[in-house]
PDB file of C-alpha atoms in Angstrom:
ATOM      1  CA  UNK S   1      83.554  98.966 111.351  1.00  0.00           C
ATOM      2  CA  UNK S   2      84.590  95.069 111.290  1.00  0.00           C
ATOM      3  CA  UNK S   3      88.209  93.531 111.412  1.00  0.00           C
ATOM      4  CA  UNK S   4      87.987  93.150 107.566  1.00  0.00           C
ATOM      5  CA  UNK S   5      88.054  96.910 107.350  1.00  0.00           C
ATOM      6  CA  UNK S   6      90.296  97.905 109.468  1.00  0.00           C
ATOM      7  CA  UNK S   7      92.861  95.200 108.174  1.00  0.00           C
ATOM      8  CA  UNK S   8      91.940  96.645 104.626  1.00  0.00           C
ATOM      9  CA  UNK S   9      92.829  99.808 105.914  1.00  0.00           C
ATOM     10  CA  UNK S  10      96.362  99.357 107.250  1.00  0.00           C
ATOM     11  CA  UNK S  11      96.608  97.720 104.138  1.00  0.00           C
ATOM     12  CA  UNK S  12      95.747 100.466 101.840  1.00  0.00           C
ATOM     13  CA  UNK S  13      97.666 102.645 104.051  1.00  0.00           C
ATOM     14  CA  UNK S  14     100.847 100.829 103.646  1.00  0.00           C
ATOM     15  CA  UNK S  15     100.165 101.114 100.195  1.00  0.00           C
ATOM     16  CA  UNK S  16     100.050 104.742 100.054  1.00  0.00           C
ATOM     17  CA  UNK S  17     103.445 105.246 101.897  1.00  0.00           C
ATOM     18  CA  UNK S  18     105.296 102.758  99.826  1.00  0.00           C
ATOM     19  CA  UNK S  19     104.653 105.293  97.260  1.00  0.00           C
ATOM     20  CA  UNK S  20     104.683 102.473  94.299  1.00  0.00           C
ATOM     21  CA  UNK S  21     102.936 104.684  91.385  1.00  0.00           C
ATOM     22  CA  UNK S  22     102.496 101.306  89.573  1.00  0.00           C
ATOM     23  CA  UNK S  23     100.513  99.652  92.913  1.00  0.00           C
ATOM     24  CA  UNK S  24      98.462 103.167  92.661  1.00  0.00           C
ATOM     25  CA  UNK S  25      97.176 102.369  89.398  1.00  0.00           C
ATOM     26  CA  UNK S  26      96.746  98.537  89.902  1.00  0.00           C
ATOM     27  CA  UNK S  27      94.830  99.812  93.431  1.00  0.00           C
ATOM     28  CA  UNK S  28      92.452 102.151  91.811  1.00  0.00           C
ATOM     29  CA  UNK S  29      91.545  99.280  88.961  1.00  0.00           C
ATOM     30  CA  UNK S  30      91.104  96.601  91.180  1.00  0.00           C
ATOM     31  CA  UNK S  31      88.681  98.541  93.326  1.00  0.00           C
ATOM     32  CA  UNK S  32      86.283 100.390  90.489  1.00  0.00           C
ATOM     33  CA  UNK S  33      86.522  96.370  89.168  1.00  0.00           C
ATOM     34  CA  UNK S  34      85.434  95.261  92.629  1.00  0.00           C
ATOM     35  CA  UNK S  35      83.173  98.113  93.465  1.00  0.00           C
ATOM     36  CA  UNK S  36      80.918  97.499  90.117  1.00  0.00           C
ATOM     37  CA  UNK S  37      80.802  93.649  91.417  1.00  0.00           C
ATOM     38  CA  UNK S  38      79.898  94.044  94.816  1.00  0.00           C
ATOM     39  CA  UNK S  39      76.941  92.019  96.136  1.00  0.00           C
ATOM     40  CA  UNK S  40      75.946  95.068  98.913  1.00  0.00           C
ATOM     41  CA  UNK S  41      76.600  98.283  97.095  1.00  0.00           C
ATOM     42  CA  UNK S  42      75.538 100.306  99.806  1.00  0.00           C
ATOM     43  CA  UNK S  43      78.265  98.737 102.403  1.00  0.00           C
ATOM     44  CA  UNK S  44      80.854  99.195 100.064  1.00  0.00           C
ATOM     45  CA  UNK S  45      80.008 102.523  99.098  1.00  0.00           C
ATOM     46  CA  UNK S  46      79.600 103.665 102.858  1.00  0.00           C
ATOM     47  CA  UNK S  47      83.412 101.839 103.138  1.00  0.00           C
ATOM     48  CA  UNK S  48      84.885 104.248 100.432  1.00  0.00           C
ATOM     49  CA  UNK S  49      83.200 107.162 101.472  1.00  0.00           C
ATOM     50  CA  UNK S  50      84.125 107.146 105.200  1.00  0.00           C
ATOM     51  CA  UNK S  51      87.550 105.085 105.379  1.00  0.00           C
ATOM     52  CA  UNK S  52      89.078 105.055 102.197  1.00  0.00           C
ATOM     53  CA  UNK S  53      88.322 108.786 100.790  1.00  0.00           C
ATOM     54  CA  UNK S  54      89.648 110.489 104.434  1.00  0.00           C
ATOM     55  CA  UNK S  55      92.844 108.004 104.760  1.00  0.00           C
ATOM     56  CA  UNK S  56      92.990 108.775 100.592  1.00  0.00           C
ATOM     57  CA  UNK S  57      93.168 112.738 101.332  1.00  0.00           C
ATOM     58  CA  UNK S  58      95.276 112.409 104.210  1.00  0.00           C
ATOM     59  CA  UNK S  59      97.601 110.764 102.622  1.00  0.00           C
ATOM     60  CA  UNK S  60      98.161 113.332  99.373  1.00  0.00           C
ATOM     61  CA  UNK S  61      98.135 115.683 101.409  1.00  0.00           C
ATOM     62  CA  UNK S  62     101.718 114.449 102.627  1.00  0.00           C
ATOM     63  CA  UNK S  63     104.871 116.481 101.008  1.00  0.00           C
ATOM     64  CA  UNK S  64     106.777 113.168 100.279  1.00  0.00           C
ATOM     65  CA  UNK S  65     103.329 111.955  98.249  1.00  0.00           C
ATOM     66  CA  UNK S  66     102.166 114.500  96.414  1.00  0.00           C
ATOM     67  CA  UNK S  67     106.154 115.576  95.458  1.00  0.00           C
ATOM     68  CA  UNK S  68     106.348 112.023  94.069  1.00  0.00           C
ATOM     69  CA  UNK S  69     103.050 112.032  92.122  1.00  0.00           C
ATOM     70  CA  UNK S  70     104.277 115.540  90.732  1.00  0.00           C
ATOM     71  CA  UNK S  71     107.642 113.955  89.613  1.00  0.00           C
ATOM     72  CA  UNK S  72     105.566 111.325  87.754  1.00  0.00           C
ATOM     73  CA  UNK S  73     104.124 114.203  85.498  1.00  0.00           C
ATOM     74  CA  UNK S  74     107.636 116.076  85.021  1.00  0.00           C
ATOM     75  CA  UNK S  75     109.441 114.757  82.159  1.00  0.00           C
ATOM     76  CA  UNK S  76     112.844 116.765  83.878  1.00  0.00           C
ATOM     77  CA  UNK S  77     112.583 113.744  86.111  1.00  0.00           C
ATOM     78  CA  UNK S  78     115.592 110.741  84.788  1.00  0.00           C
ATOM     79  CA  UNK S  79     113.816 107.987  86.748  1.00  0.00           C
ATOM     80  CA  UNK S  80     110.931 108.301  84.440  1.00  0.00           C
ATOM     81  CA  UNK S  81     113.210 108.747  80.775  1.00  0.00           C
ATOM     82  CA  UNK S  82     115.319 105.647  82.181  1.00  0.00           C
ATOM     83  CA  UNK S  83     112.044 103.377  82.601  1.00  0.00           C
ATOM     84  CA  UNK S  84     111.520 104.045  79.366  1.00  0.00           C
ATOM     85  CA  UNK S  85     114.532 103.232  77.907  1.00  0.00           C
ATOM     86  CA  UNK S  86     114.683 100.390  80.374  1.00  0.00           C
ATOM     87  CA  UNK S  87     110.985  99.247  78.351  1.00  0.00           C
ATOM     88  CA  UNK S  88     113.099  99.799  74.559  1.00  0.00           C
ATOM     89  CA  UNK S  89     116.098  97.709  75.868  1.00  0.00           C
ATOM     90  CA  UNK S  90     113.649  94.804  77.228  1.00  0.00           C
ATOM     91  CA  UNK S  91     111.381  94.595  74.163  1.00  0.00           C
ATOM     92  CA  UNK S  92     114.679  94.688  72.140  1.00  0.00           C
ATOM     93  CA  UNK S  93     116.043  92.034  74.051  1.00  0.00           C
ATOM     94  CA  UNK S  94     112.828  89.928  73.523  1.00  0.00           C
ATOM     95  CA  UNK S  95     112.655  90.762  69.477  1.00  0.00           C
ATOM     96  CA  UNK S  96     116.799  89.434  69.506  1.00  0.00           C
ATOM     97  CA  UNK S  97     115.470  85.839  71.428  1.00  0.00           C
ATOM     98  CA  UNK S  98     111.579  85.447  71.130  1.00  0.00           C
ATOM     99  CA  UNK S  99     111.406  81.653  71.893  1.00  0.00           C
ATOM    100  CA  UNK S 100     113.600  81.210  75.341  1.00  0.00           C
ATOM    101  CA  UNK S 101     115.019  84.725  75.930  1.00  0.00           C
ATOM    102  CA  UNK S 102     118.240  86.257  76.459  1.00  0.00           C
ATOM    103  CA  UNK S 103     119.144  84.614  79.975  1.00  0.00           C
ATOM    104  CA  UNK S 104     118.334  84.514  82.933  1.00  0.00           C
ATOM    105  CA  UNK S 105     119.549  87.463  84.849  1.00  0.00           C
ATOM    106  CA  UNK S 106     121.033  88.594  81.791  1.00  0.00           C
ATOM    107  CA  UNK S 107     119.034  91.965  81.576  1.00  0.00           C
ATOM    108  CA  UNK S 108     121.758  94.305  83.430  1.00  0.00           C
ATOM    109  CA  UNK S 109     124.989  92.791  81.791  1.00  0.00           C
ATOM    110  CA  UNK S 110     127.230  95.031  79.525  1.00  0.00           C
ATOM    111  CA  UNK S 111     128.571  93.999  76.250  1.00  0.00           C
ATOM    112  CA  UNK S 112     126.410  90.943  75.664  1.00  0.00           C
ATOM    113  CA  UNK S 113     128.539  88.539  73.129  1.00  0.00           C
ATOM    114  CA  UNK S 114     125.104  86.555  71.493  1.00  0.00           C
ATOM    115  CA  UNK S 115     125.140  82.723  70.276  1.00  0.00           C
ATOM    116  CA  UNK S 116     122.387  80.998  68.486  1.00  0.00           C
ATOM    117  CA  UNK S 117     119.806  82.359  66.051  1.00  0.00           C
ATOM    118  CA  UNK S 118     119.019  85.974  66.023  1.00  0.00           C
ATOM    119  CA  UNK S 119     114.813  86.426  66.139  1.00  0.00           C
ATOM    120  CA  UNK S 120     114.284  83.022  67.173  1.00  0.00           C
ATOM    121  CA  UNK S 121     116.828  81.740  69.978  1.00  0.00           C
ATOM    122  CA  UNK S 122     119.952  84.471  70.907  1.00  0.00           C
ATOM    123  CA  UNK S 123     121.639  83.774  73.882  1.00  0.00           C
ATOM    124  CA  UNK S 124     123.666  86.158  75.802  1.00  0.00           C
ATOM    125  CA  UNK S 125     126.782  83.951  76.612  1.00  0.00           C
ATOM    126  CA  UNK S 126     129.684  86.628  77.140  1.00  0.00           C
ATOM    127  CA  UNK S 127     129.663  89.896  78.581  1.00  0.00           C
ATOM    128  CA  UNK S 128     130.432  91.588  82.126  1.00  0.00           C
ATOM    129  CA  UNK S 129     128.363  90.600  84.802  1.00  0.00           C
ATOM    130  CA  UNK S 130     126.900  93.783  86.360  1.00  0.00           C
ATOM    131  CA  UNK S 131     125.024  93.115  89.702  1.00  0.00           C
ATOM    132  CA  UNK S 132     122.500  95.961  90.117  1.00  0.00           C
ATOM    133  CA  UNK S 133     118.803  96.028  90.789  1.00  0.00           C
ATOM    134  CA  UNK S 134     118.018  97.683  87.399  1.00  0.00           C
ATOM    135  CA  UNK S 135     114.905  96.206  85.433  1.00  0.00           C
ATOM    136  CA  UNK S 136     112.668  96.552  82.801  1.00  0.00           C
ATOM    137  CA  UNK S 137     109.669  97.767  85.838  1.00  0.00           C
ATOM    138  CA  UNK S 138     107.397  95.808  83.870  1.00  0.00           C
ATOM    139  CA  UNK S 139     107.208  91.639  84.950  1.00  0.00           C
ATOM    140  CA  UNK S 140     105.615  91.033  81.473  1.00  0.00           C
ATOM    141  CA  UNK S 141     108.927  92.844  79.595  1.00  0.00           C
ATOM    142  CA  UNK S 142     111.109  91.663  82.128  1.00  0.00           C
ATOM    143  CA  UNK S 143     110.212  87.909  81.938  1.00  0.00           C
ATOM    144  CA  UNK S 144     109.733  88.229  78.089  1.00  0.00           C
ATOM    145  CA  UNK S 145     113.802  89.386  77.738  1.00  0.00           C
ATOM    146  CA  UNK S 146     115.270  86.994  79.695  1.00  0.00           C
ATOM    147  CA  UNK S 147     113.083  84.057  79.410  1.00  0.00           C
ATOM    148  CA  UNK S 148     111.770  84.074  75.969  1.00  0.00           C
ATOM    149  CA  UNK S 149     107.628  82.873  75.395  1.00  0.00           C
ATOM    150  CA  UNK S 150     109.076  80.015  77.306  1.00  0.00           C
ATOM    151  CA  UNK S 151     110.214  82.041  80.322  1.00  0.00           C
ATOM    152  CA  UNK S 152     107.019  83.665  80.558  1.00  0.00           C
ATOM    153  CA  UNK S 153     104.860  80.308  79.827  1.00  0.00           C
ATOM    154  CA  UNK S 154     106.654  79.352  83.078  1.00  0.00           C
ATOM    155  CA  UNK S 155     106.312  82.148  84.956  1.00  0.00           C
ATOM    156  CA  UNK S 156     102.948  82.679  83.883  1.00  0.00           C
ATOM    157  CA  UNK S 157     102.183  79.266  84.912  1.00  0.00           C
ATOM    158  CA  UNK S 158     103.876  80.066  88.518  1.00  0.00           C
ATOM    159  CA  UNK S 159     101.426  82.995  89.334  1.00  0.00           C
ATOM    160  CA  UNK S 160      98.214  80.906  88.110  1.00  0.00           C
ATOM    161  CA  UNK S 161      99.310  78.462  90.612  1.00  0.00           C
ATOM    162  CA  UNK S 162      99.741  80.521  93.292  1.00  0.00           C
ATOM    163  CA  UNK S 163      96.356  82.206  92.826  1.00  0.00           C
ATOM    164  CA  UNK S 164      94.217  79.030  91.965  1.00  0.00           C
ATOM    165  CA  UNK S 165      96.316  77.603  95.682  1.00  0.00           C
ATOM    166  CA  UNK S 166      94.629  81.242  97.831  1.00  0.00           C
ATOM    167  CA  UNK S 167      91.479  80.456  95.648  1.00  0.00           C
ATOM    168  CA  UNK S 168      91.570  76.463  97.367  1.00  0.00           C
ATOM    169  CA  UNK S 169      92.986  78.041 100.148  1.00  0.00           C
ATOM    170  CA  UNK S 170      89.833  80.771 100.590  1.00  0.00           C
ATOM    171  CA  UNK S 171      87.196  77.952 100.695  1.00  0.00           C
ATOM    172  CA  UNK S 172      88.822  75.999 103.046  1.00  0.00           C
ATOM    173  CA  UNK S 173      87.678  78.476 105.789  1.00  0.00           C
ATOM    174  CA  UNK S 174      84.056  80.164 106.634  1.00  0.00           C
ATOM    175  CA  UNK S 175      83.355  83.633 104.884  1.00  0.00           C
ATOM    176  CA  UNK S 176      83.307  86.069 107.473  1.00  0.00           C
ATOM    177  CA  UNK S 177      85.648  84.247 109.433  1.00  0.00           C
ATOM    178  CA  UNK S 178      88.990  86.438 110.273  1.00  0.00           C
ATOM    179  CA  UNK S 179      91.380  82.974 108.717  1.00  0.00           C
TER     180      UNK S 179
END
């Protein structure tokens, strides 16, 4: 096998043990997407059958994965009922301040005091500051609450920068070359 497959290997690998159920899903999409448009068929198939379907195995095999994707299916388990009242909270949020959101960093804090026009432009601008790492788990939710369409506009515009700068980026050096 070349670099590019072992480095896409380690890669997946990490993956796997970060044990992100949402990078699972995003995984599997991306590579049925890329799979279907692949130029030699027969070299990618060959890759999935003897790298990515043994290190695949391997890997649910492993208590700590396959006890997490079995949580995922248990509604006993709170992390999945809180993401989904984390989702109600963030879509309310973005129904209370469509246009520019309800603050940035604003998604954690208790007892929100609101100015401004509720349904159009509601911002939180009392309440008790609550530092935790709690979010919606959705960037599109997320950015939608505390940004408004505006937010998002920017942060959407953010991400297509970044991706058209790799895409600039990617023809800048030789394909097959390990840059």
């Amino acid at each position: 096998f070349s670099a590019p497959s072992f480095w896409f290997a380690a890669t997946f690998l990490g993956l796997m043990l970060s044990k992100s159920r949402t990078s699972y899903v995003a995984f599997v999409i991306t590579a049925i997407v890329l799979l279907l448009r692949a130029r030699n068929f027969k070299r990618v198939a060959a890759l999935v059958l003897f790298l990515i379907t043994p290190v695949a195995l391997f890997t649910l095999m492993q208590p700590e994965v396959s006890q997490r994707a079995e949580a995922v299916t248990s509604n006993d388990d709170p992390n999945v009922v809180e993401r989904l009242i984390y989702f109600m909270r963030a879509k309310e949020d973005f129904v209370s301040s469509p246009l520019i959101g309800i603050g940035f960093g604003r998604f954690n804090d208790e007892y929100l005091g609101f100015s401004g026009i509720e349904n159009v432009a509601y911002v939180a601008t009392d309440g008790v500051v609550v530092n935790e790492s709690n979010h919606a788990h959705n960037s599109y939710l997320h950015f939608l609450a505390e940004g408004g369409l505006v937010g998002f506009t920017i942060m959407m515009g953010i991400w297509v920068s970044a991706f058209r700068w790799a895409r600039r980026l990617q023809h800048r050096f030789p394909r097959g070359s390990f840059a």
